[in-house]
Amino acid sequence: MIAPRGSVGSVGGIINFSNQLSGIAAPIVTGYVVAATRSYAWAFGISAIYLLIGIGSYFMLLGKIERVEPEAAR
């Protein structure tokens, strides 16, 4: 189970918020890095490191995903 039953909306909101922050920060950081180094090599390196951190977080924080059977209607 990814999120407890009562906090699915909160978890979804937190995930979407962090994704939006990354989407806003990526072009800004890329612009500053390219302006400072006059090369895209460092910008691609930073994005590769960010990707590896995301992959590591996925495997370490998510845990086992199990199917939860819905309760029978009463």
Short mmCIF file of C-alpha atoms in Angstrom, two decimals:
data_model
loop_
_atom_site.label_atom_id
_atom_site.label_comp_id
_atom_site.label_asym_id
_atom_site.label_seq_id
_atom_site.Cartn_x
_atom_site.Cartn_y
_atom_site.Cartn_z
CA MET A 1 0.00 0.00 0.00
CA ILE A 2 1.45 3.37 -0.96
CA ALA A 3 -0.70 5.57 1.27
CA PRO A 4 -3.11 4.87 4.13
CA ARG A 5 -6.77 5.07 3.15
CA GLY A 6 -7.42 8.44 4.79
CA SER A 7 -4.40 10.25 3.36
CA VAL A 8 -4.41 9.37 -0.34
CA GLY A 9 -5.28 12.94 -1.33
CA SER A 10 -2.54 14.41 0.87
CA VAL A 11 0.10 12.06 -0.51
CA GLY A 12 -1.00 12.80 -4.07
CA GLY A 13 -0.86 16.53 -3.40
CA ILE A 14 2.62 16.33 -1.90
CA ILE A 15 3.89 14.30 -4.86
CA ASN A 16 2.35 16.68 -7.39
CA PHE A 17 3.72 19.71 -5.54
CA SER A 18 7.25 18.32 -5.54
CA ASN A 19 6.96 17.47 -9.24
CA GLN A 20 5.82 21.00 -10.04
CA LEU A 21 8.70 22.50 -8.05
CA SER A 22 11.13 20.38 -10.06
CA GLY A 23 9.49 21.48 -13.29
CA ILE A 24 9.85 25.13 -12.30
CA ALA A 25 13.40 24.84 -10.99
CA ALA A 26 14.87 22.78 -13.86
CA PRO A 27 14.96 25.49 -16.55
CA ILE A 28 16.06 28.14 -14.06
CA VAL A 29 18.95 26.03 -12.76
CA THR A 30 19.86 24.99 -16.30
CA GLY A 31 20.02 28.64 -17.39
CA TYR A 32 22.28 29.63 -14.52
CA VAL A 33 24.57 26.62 -15.00
CA VAL A 34 24.90 27.18 -18.76
CA ALA A 35 25.51 30.91 -18.25
CA ALA A 36 28.22 30.22 -15.68
CA THR A 37 30.00 27.38 -17.50
CA ARG A 38 29.20 28.20 -21.17
CA SER A 39 28.43 24.50 -21.66
CA TYR A 40 25.51 22.15 -21.31
CA ALA A 41 27.73 19.36 -19.98
CA TRP A 42 27.31 20.39 -16.33
CA ALA A 43 23.58 20.91 -16.78
CA PHE A 44 23.21 17.36 -18.14
CA GLY A 45 25.42 16.06 -15.32
CA ILE A 46 23.25 17.72 -12.69
CA SER A 47 20.09 16.30 -14.27
CA ALA A 48 21.67 12.83 -14.34
CA ILE A 49 22.50 13.07 -10.63
CA TYR A 50 18.94 14.24 -9.91
CA LEU A 51 17.63 11.25 -11.88
CA LEU A 52 19.80 8.81 -9.92
CA ILE A 53 18.58 10.30 -6.64
CA GLY A 54 14.98 9.82 -7.84
CA ILE A 55 15.60 6.20 -8.83
CA GLY A 56 17.27 5.48 -5.49
CA SER A 57 14.40 7.13 -3.62
CA TYR A 58 11.88 5.06 -5.55
CA PHE A 59 13.49 1.78 -4.54
CA MET A 60 14.33 2.75 -0.94
CA LEU A 61 11.24 4.67 0.13
CA LEU A 62 8.38 3.05 -1.76
CA GLY A 63 8.66 -0.48 -0.42
CA LYS A 64 6.49 -3.36 -1.52
CA ILE A 65 3.32 -2.53 -3.44
CA GLU A 66 0.43 -4.87 -2.71
CA ARG A 67 -3.05 -5.02 -4.13
CA VAL A 68 -5.72 -4.18 -1.59
CA GLU A 69 -9.05 -5.91 -2.15
CA PRO A 70 -12.07 -3.63 -1.75
CA GLU A 71 -14.38 -4.33 1.12
CA ALA A 72 -17.67 -6.01 0.23
CA ALA A 73 -20.63 -3.64 -0.06
CA ARG A 74 -22.99 -3.92 2.88
#
